[in-house]
mmCIF file of C-alpha atoms in Angstrom:
data_model
loop_
_atom_site.group_PDB
_atom_site.id
_atom_site.type_symbol
_atom_site.label_atom_id
_atom_site.label_comp_id
_atom_site.label_asym_id
_atom_site.label_seq_id
_atom_site.Cartn_x
_atom_site.Cartn_y
_atom_site.Cartn_z
ATOM 1 C CA UNK A 1 -92.142 105.750 57.532
ATOM 2 C CA UNK A 2 -90.414 102.531 56.662
ATOM 3 C CA UNK A 3 -91.111 101.138 53.273
ATOM 4 C CA UNK A 4 -91.601 97.361 52.760
ATOM 5 C CA UNK A 5 -88.853 95.440 51.060
ATOM 6 C CA UNK A 6 -89.138 95.171 47.378
ATOM 7 C CA UNK A 7 -90.672 92.118 45.960
ATOM 8 C CA UNK A 8 -88.221 90.291 43.605
ATOM 9 C CA UNK A 9 -89.481 88.386 40.670
ATOM 10 C CA UNK A 10 -88.923 84.573 40.834
ATOM 11 C CA UNK A 11 -88.471 84.256 37.112
ATOM 12 C CA UNK A 12 -85.474 82.398 35.919
ATOM 13 C CA UNK A 13 -82.671 84.219 34.279
ATOM 14 C CA UNK A 14 -84.141 83.463 30.946
ATOM 15 C CA UNK A 15 -87.107 85.472 31.751
ATOM 16 C CA UNK A 16 -89.522 82.670 30.950
ATOM 17 C CA UNK A 17 -91.764 81.059 33.465
ATOM 18 C CA UNK A 18 -90.699 77.637 34.730
ATOM 19 C CA UNK A 19 -93.785 76.043 33.492
ATOM 20 C CA UNK A 20 -92.832 76.875 29.990
ATOM 21 C CA UNK A 21 -89.183 75.603 30.111
ATOM 22 C CA UNK A 22 -89.676 72.467 32.142
ATOM 23 C CA UNK A 23 -87.634 71.456 35.098
ATOM 24 C CA UNK A 24 -84.057 72.567 35.106
ATOM 25 C CA UNK A 25 -81.355 70.020 34.386
ATOM 26 C CA UNK A 26 -79.658 68.475 37.324
ATOM 27 C CA UNK A 27 -76.553 70.169 38.455
ATOM 28 C CA UNK A 28 -73.169 68.417 37.641
ATOM 29 C CA UNK A 29 -71.563 67.150 40.755
ATOM 30 C CA UNK A 30 -68.421 68.864 41.781
ATOM 31 C CA UNK A 31 -65.236 66.941 41.003
ATOM 32 C CA UNK A 32 -63.967 65.005 43.912
ATOM 33 C CA UNK A 33 -60.225 64.841 44.454
ATOM 34 C CA UNK A 34 -58.628 61.651 45.791
ATOM 35 C CA UNK A 35 -57.159 58.265 44.697
ATOM 36 C CA UNK A 36 -58.374 56.684 41.478
ATOM 37 C CA UNK A 37 -60.686 53.787 41.828
ATOM 38 C CA UNK A 38 -59.061 50.501 40.461
ATOM 39 C CA UNK A 39 -60.826 48.387 37.851
ATOM 40 C CA UNK A 40 -62.601 45.299 38.972
ATOM 41 C CA UNK A 41 -60.471 42.023 38.620
ATOM 42 C CA UNK A 42 -61.012 40.005 35.404
ATOM 43 C CA UNK A 43 -63.134 37.000 35.677
ATOM 44 C CA UNK A 44 -61.091 33.692 35.659
ATOM 45 C CA UNK A 45 -60.787 31.883 32.261
ATOM 46 C CA UNK A 46 -62.822 28.821 31.916
ATOM 47 C CA UNK A 47 -61.049 25.456 32.578
ATOM 48 C CA UNK A 48 -61.695 24.210 28.999
ATOM 49 C CA UNK A 49 -58.850 26.324 27.591
ATOM 50 C CA UNK A 50 -56.321 24.631 29.924
ATOM 51 C CA UNK A 51 -57.568 21.208 28.909
ATOM 52 C CA UNK A 52 -57.127 22.048 25.235
ATOM 53 C CA UNK A 53 -53.562 23.234 25.816
ATOM 54 C CA UNK A 54 -52.708 20.071 27.732
ATOM 55 C CA UNK A 55 -54.194 17.947 24.974
ATOM 56 C CA UNK A 56 -52.172 19.799 22.337
ATOM 57 C CA UNK A 57 -48.994 19.343 24.383
ATOM 58 C CA UNK A 58 -49.640 15.605 24.702
ATOM 59 C CA UNK A 59 -50.323 15.279 20.988
ATOM 60 C CA UNK A 60 -47.139 17.197 20.130
ATOM 61 C CA UNK A 61 -45.123 14.977 22.470
ATOM 62 C CA UNK A 62 -46.621 11.842 20.956
ATOM 63 C CA UNK A 63 -45.924 13.173 17.466
ATOM 64 C CA UNK A 64 -42.306 13.921 18.311
ATOM 65 C CA UNK A 65 -41.953 10.479 19.861
ATOM 66 C CA UNK A 66 -43.355 8.880 16.729
ATOM 67 C CA UNK A 67 -40.923 10.882 14.596
ATOM 68 C CA UNK A 68 -38.020 9.791 16.796
ATOM 69 C CA UNK A 69 -39.107 6.142 16.583
ATOM 70 C CA UNK A 70 -39.477 6.321 12.799
ATOM 71 C CA UNK A 71 -36.102 8.027 12.406
ATOM 72 C CA UNK A 72 -34.488 5.488 14.728
ATOM 73 C CA UNK A 73 -35.876 2.672 12.623
ATOM 74 C CA UNK A 74 -34.712 4.399 9.458
ATOM 75 C CA UNK A 75 -31.228 4.856 10.926
ATOM 76 C CA UNK A 76 -31.192 1.220 12.005
ATOM 77 C CA UNK A 77 -32.303 0.161 8.523
ATOM 78 C CA UNK A 78 -29.637 2.369 6.959
ATOM 79 C CA UNK A 79 -26.981 0.877 9.215
ATOM 80 C CA UNK A 80 -28.164 -2.588 8.275
ATOM 81 C CA UNK A 81 -28.065 -1.674 4.591
ATOM 82 C CA UNK A 82 -24.586 -0.203 5.062
ATOM 83 C CA UNK A 83 -23.333 -3.326 6.820
ATOM 84 C CA UNK A 84 -24.852 -5.479 4.100
ATOM 85 C CA UNK A 85 -23.295 -3.279 1.419
ATOM 86 C CA UNK A 86 -19.925 -3.559 3.151
ATOM 87 C CA UNK A 87 -20.272 -7.311 3.372
ATOM 88 C CA UNK A 88 -21.293 -7.535 -0.267
ATOM 89 C CA UNK A 89 -18.430 -5.227 -1.198
ATOM 90 C CA UNK A 90 -16.014 -7.423 0.745
ATOM 91 C CA UNK A 91 -17.379 -10.528 -0.937
ATOM 92 C CA UNK A 92 -17.153 -8.837 -4.320
ATOM 93 C CA UNK A 93 -13.576 -7.763 -3.560
ATOM 94 C CA UNK A 94 -12.675 -11.295 -2.534
ATOM 95 C CA UNK A 95 -14.297 -12.613 -5.698
ATOM 96 C CA UNK A 96 -12.414 -10.044 -7.771
ATOM 97 C CA UNK A 97 -9.167 -11.008 -6.052
ATOM 98 C CA UNK A 98 -9.816 -14.651 -6.829
ATOM 99 C CA UNK A 99 -10.559 -13.834 -10.454
ATOM 100 C CA UNK A 100 -7.428 -11.666 -10.608
ATOM 101 C CA UNK A 101 -5.318 -14.456 -9.143
ATOM 102 C CA UNK A 102 -6.847 -16.848 -11.643
ATOM 103 C CA UNK A 103 -6.084 -14.475 -14.509
ATOM 104 C CA UNK A 104 -2.528 -13.990 -13.289
ATOM 105 C CA UNK A 105 -2.142 -17.745 -13.121
ATOM 106 C CA UNK A 106 -3.454 -18.065 -16.649
ATOM 107 C CA UNK A 107 -1.092 -15.338 -17.864
ATOM 108 C CA UNK A 108 1.824 -17.098 -16.198
ATOM 109 C CA UNK A 109 0.766 -20.393 -17.719
ATOM 110 C CA UNK A 110 0.411 -18.795 -21.144
ATOM 111 C CA UNK A 111 3.838 -17.220 -20.723
ATOM 112 C CA UNK A 112 5.331 -20.584 -19.880
ATOM 113 C CA UNK A 113 3.593 -22.137 -22.850
ATOM 114 C CA UNK A 114 4.842 -19.316 -25.068
ATOM 115 C CA UNK A 115 8.372 -19.966 -23.827
ATOM 116 C CA UNK A 116 7.940 -23.595 -24.756
ATOM 117 C CA UNK A 117 6.791 -22.795 -28.285
ATOM 118 C CA UNK A 118 9.629 -23.783 -30.572
ATOM 119 C CA UNK A 119 10.936 -20.743 -32.446
ATOM 120 C CA UNK A 120 14.324 -21.638 -33.999
ATOM 121 C CA UNK A 121 14.751 -18.141 -35.385
ATOM 122 C CA UNK A 122 14.400 -16.527 -31.955
ATOM 123 C CA UNK A 123 16.713 -19.108 -30.385
ATOM 124 C CA UNK A 124 19.351 -18.630 -33.081
ATOM 125 C CA UNK A 125 19.155 -14.827 -32.813
ATOM 126 C CA UNK A 126 19.800 -15.031 -29.073
ATOM 127 C CA UNK A 127 22.626 -17.561 -29.339
ATOM 128 C CA UNK A 128 24.653 -16.536 -32.400
ATOM 129 C CA UNK A 129 26.401 -13.442 -30.882
ATOM 130 C CA UNK A 130 28.068 -15.740 -28.318
ATOM 131 C CA UNK A 131 29.302 -18.382 -30.804
ATOM 132 C CA UNK A 132 32.747 -18.260 -32.469
ATOM 133 C CA UNK A 133 34.682 -20.160 -35.075
ATOM 134 C CA UNK A 134 37.876 -21.443 -33.439
ATOM 135 C CA UNK A 135 41.160 -22.231 -35.172
ATOM 136 C CA UNK A 136 43.619 -24.374 -33.217
ATOM 137 C CA UNK A 137 46.607 -25.328 -35.330
ATOM 138 C CA UNK A 138 45.316 -27.150 -38.383
ATOM 139 C CA UNK A 139 41.868 -27.842 -36.933
ATOM 140 C CA UNK A 140 38.785 -25.661 -36.897
ATOM 141 C CA UNK A 141 35.689 -26.016 -34.837
ATOM 142 C CA UNK A 142 33.251 -24.023 -32.725
ATOM 143 C CA UNK A 143 33.467 -22.401 -29.280
ATOM 144 C CA UNK A 144 30.913 -20.393 -27.278
ATOM 145 C CA UNK A 145 31.033 -17.944 -24.380
ATOM 146 C CA UNK A 146 29.324 -19.057 -21.205
ATOM 147 C CA UNK A 147 28.327 -17.232 -18.033
ATOM 148 C CA UNK A 148 28.921 -13.551 -17.276
ATOM 149 C CA UNK A 149 32.181 -11.756 -18.124
ATOM 150 C CA UNK A 150 34.572 -11.313 -15.197
ATOM 151 C CA UNK A 151 37.189 -8.565 -14.799
ATOM 152 C CA UNK A 152 37.222 -7.742 -18.492
ATOM 153 C CA UNK A 153 37.594 -11.360 -19.589
ATOM 154 C CA UNK A 154 35.294 -14.133 -20.749
ATOM 155 C CA UNK A 155 35.310 -17.906 -20.486
ATOM 156 C CA UNK A 156 34.416 -20.176 -23.366
ATOM 157 C CA UNK A 157 33.815 -23.873 -23.895
ATOM 158 C CA UNK A 158 34.702 -26.099 -26.836
ATOM 159 C CA UNK A 159 35.436 -29.755 -27.558
ATOM 160 C CA UNK A 160 38.807 -31.036 -26.372
ATOM 161 C CA UNK A 161 39.584 -32.782 -29.634
ATOM 162 C CA UNK A 162 39.429 -29.387 -31.395
ATOM 163 C CA UNK A 163 42.415 -28.053 -29.361
ATOM 164 C CA UNK A 164 44.101 -31.405 -28.799
ATOM 165 C CA UNK A 165 46.892 -30.742 -31.309
ATOM 166 C CA UNK A 166 47.817 -27.377 -29.759
ATOM 167 C CA UNK A 167 47.497 -28.644 -26.191
ATOM 168 C CA UNK A 168 49.475 -31.768 -26.993
ATOM 169 C CA UNK A 169 52.559 -29.830 -28.075
ATOM 170 C CA UNK A 170 52.513 -27.641 -25.021
ATOM 171 C CA UNK A 171 50.934 -24.577 -26.582
ATOM 172 C CA UNK A 172 47.703 -22.970 -25.492
ATOM 173 C CA UNK A 173 46.915 -20.105 -27.864
ATOM 174 C CA UNK A 174 43.991 -20.335 -30.273
ATOM 175 C CA UNK A 175 42.162 -17.862 -32.511
ATOM 176 C CA UNK A 176 38.482 -16.935 -32.334
ATOM 177 C CA UNK A 177 36.555 -15.394 -35.220
ATOM 178 C CA UNK A 178 33.242 -13.539 -35.147
ATOM 179 C CA UNK A 179 31.752 -11.102 -37.675
ATOM 180 C CA UNK A 180 35.103 -10.622 -39.410
ATOM 181 C CA UNK A 181 36.911 -9.895 -36.122
ATOM 182 C CA UNK A 182 39.694 -12.100 -34.728
ATOM 183 C CA UNK A 183 40.384 -12.572 -31.005
ATOM 184 C CA UNK A 184 43.165 -14.464 -29.265
ATOM 185 C CA UNK A 185 42.183 -16.913 -26.543
ATOM 186 C CA UNK A 186 44.047 -19.244 -24.213
ATOM 187 C CA UNK A 187 43.287 -22.869 -23.390
ATOM 188 C CA UNK A 188 43.190 -22.948 -19.576
ATOM 189 C CA UNK A 189 41.895 -26.427 -18.740
ATOM 190 C CA UNK A 190 40.841 -29.666 -20.435
ATOM 191 C CA UNK A 191 38.921 -32.866 -19.730
ATOM 192 C CA UNK A 192 39.936 -35.350 -22.455
ATOM 193 C CA UNK A 193 37.676 -38.100 -21.109
ATOM 194 C CA UNK A 194 34.531 -35.978 -21.539
ATOM 195 C CA UNK A 195 35.891 -34.085 -24.580
ATOM 196 C CA UNK A 196 35.744 -30.651 -22.933
ATOM 197 C CA UNK A 197 38.175 -27.717 -23.089
ATOM 198 C CA UNK A 198 37.948 -24.356 -21.313
ATOM 199 C CA UNK A 199 39.204 -21.134 -22.931
ATOM 200 C CA UNK A 200 39.821 -17.654 -21.574
ATOM 201 C CA UNK A 201 39.785 -14.468 -23.662
ATOM 202 C CA UNK A 202 40.640 -10.903 -22.526
ATOM 203 C CA UNK A 203 37.387 -9.581 -23.936
ATOM 204 C CA UNK A 204 33.866 -9.243 -22.608
ATOM 205 C CA UNK A 205 31.599 -11.504 -24.634
ATOM 206 C CA UNK A 206 27.920 -12.075 -23.951
ATOM 207 C CA UNK A 207 27.759 -15.471 -22.263
ATOM 208 C CA UNK A 208 25.024 -18.049 -22.807
ATOM 209 C CA UNK A 209 22.879 -19.330 -19.965
ATOM 210 C CA UNK A 210 23.105 -23.015 -19.105
ATOM 211 C CA UNK A 211 20.237 -25.362 -18.276
ATOM 212 C CA UNK A 212 20.034 -26.492 -14.669
ATOM 213 C CA UNK A 213 17.992 -29.592 -15.471
ATOM 214 C CA UNK A 214 19.078 -32.406 -17.806
ATOM 215 C CA UNK A 215 17.431 -32.452 -21.203
ATOM 216 C CA UNK A 216 14.860 -35.174 -21.916
ATOM 217 C CA UNK A 217 14.138 -37.346 -24.914
ATOM 218 C CA UNK A 218 11.757 -35.712 -27.348
ATOM 219 C CA UNK A 219 12.675 -32.143 -26.428
ATOM 220 C CA UNK A 220 13.456 -29.843 -29.321
ATOM 221 C CA UNK A 221 16.926 -28.396 -29.718
ATOM 222 C CA UNK A 222 18.952 -26.017 -31.906
ATOM 223 C CA UNK A 223 22.606 -26.625 -32.829
ATOM 224 C CA UNK A 224 24.800 -23.662 -33.829
ATOM 225 C CA UNK A 225 28.288 -24.018 -35.295
ATOM 226 C CA UNK A 226 30.731 -23.705 -38.177
ATOM 227 C CA UNK A 227 30.490 -26.948 -40.163
ATOM 228 C CA UNK A 228 33.301 -27.105 -42.719
ATOM 229 C CA UNK A 229 34.221 -23.569 -41.653
ATOM 230 C CA UNK A 230 30.785 -22.150 -42.527
ATOM 231 C CA UNK A 231 30.109 -19.830 -39.607
ATOM 232 C CA UNK A 232 26.709 -19.154 -38.046
ATOM 233 C CA UNK A 233 25.147 -22.362 -39.334
ATOM 234 C CA UNK A 234 21.932 -23.383 -37.546
ATOM 235 C CA UNK A 235 20.252 -26.792 -37.569
ATOM 236 C CA UNK A 236 17.269 -28.032 -35.586
ATOM 237 C CA UNK A 237 16.106 -31.364 -34.240
ATOM 238 C CA UNK A 238 15.052 -33.261 -31.136
ATOM 239 C CA UNK A 239 16.788 -35.215 -28.426
ATOM 240 C CA UNK A 240 16.646 -38.818 -29.605
ATOM 241 C CA UNK A 241 18.087 -40.732 -26.664
ATOM 242 C CA UNK A 242 20.991 -41.015 -24.212
ATOM 243 C CA UNK A 243 24.037 -43.166 -24.882
ATOM 244 C CA UNK A 244 26.668 -44.536 -22.573
ATOM 245 C CA UNK A 245 29.993 -42.782 -22.852
ATOM 246 C CA UNK A 246 33.378 -44.432 -22.730
ATOM 247 C CA UNK A 247 34.614 -45.871 -19.455
ATOM 248 C CA UNK A 248 34.551 -43.168 -16.801
ATOM 249 C CA UNK A 249 32.832 -40.650 -19.069
ATOM 250 C CA UNK A 250 29.369 -39.180 -18.686
ATOM 251 C CA UNK A 251 26.431 -40.329 -20.765
ATOM 252 C CA UNK A 252 26.068 -38.593 -24.125
ATOM 253 C CA UNK A 253 23.013 -36.854 -25.563
ATOM 254 C CA UNK A 254 21.912 -38.271 -28.909
ATOM 255 C CA UNK A 255 20.089 -35.854 -31.222
ATOM 256 C CA UNK A 256 18.962 -35.857 -34.836
ATOM 257 C CA UNK A 257 19.960 -32.307 -35.870
ATOM 258 C CA UNK A 258 22.449 -32.388 -38.728
ATOM 259 C CA UNK A 259 26.096 -31.735 -37.783
ATOM 260 C CA UNK A 260 29.379 -32.043 -39.658
ATOM 261 C CA UNK A 261 33.102 -31.558 -39.004
ATOM 262 C CA UNK A 262 33.442 -28.010 -37.724
ATOM 263 C CA UNK A 263 30.329 -28.259 -35.504
ATOM 264 C CA UNK A 264 32.446 -29.819 -32.752
ATOM 265 C CA UNK A 265 32.449 -27.663 -29.626
ATOM 266 C CA UNK A 266 29.281 -25.800 -30.600
ATOM 267 C CA UNK A 267 26.318 -25.308 -28.253
ATOM 268 C CA UNK A 268 23.220 -27.512 -28.281
ATOM 269 C CA UNK A 269 20.415 -25.220 -27.060
ATOM 270 C CA UNK A 270 16.856 -25.846 -25.836
ATOM 271 C CA UNK A 271 13.741 -23.804 -26.582
ATOM 272 C CA UNK A 272 14.470 -21.530 -23.596
ATOM 273 C CA UNK A 273 17.797 -20.467 -25.160
ATOM 274 C CA UNK A 274 19.780 -22.439 -22.570
ATOM 275 C CA UNK A 275 22.763 -24.622 -23.399
ATOM 276 C CA UNK A 276 22.045 -28.299 -22.722
ATOM 277 C CA UNK A 277 25.114 -29.840 -24.362
ATOM 278 C CA UNK A 278 28.395 -29.428 -26.264
ATOM 279 C CA UNK A 279 28.422 -30.974 -29.742
ATOM 280 C CA UNK A 280 31.101 -33.661 -29.767
ATOM 281 C CA UNK A 281 30.831 -36.095 -32.692
ATOM 282 C CA UNK A 282 28.578 -37.731 -35.243
ATOM 283 C CA UNK A 283 28.104 -41.251 -36.481
ATOM 284 C CA UNK A 284 30.111 -42.164 -39.579
ATOM 285 C CA UNK A 285 28.250 -43.171 -42.716
ATOM 286 C CA UNK A 286 24.962 -42.053 -41.171
ATOM 287 C CA UNK A 287 22.908 -38.879 -40.923
ATOM 288 C CA UNK A 288 20.782 -37.670 -38.070
ATOM 289 C CA UNK A 289 22.904 -39.220 -35.328
ATOM 290 C CA UNK A 290 24.869 -36.618 -33.406
ATOM 291 C CA UNK A 291 26.239 -36.821 -29.881
ATOM 292 C CA UNK A 292 26.835 -34.099 -27.286
ATOM 293 C CA UNK A 293 28.377 -33.910 -23.834
ATOM 294 C CA UNK A 294 25.787 -32.749 -21.235
ATOM 295 C CA UNK A 295 26.463 -29.191 -20.097
ATOM 296 C CA UNK A 296 26.048 -30.262 -16.467
ATOM 297 C CA UNK A 297 29.279 -32.260 -16.821
ATOM 298 C CA UNK A 298 31.244 -29.142 -17.773
ATOM 299 C CA UNK A 299 29.554 -27.022 -15.097
ATOM 300 C CA UNK A 300 30.382 -29.539 -12.368
ATOM 301 C CA UNK A 301 33.949 -30.074 -13.576
ATOM 302 C CA UNK A 302 35.075 -26.493 -14.160
ATOM 303 C CA UNK A 303 32.485 -24.308 -12.394
ATOM 304 C CA UNK A 304 32.148 -22.007 -15.356
ATOM 305 C CA UNK A 305 28.343 -21.819 -15.446
#
């Protein structure tokens, strides 16, 4: 006899009735294999953000433009200031140059005025080393070196009447004295009409400069000589006038500096230490009237200056 199939209990595995546990939780779906699902595309940004960016860009551009304009104006102003400064500097330089030229002119003028200031001591100090006492036979007088020495020799000038005795007897040797030293010299040429004689000595003496312009009345002068044999005697005075010389002779310079026998042949010198004349003679029975041959006469006649 066949038995009926067993009746299985419908209880859940927990052993509790379903009514007591509630409905069972839903089953988890089985994983599905396949391609991943892509995310949904982002929503487009609102148009306001683009407008803001454009506005910022415009403002930045305008700001940069303003900066460029301001800098351009500043550069232009600086260039203008630089040009003005250069112009002012040029004007100042020109003004300084004018002032400098004016000062140089004043210095030159003051120098010329200083040269014209009469300083007999300075004139005598410059002249004396070139002046000698001369002995020619029985006569004594004064001679002075003129010009620059040439080939170890010097040329001197004196008055013709000082060497007339020696020259007249056919001799030509004279003696020069300076600071205790004696030197032999030779008479090389004479101009009796203008009372001039030229000497040559085989020594190098410092020669005096000669004036290129004739002296004028009122100008101050210094006379150096050996009156009565007294060497290195200095007298001062002014040019008094000009006197006619003898027939065919040059005019003579009249001056008031004291001279005596022995001064003949000595230099008459201006304030610039230049020889303007050769002392020749003085008025008898009178003081303050001396006469000199203009140095230009000797320079033109003998070319020794």
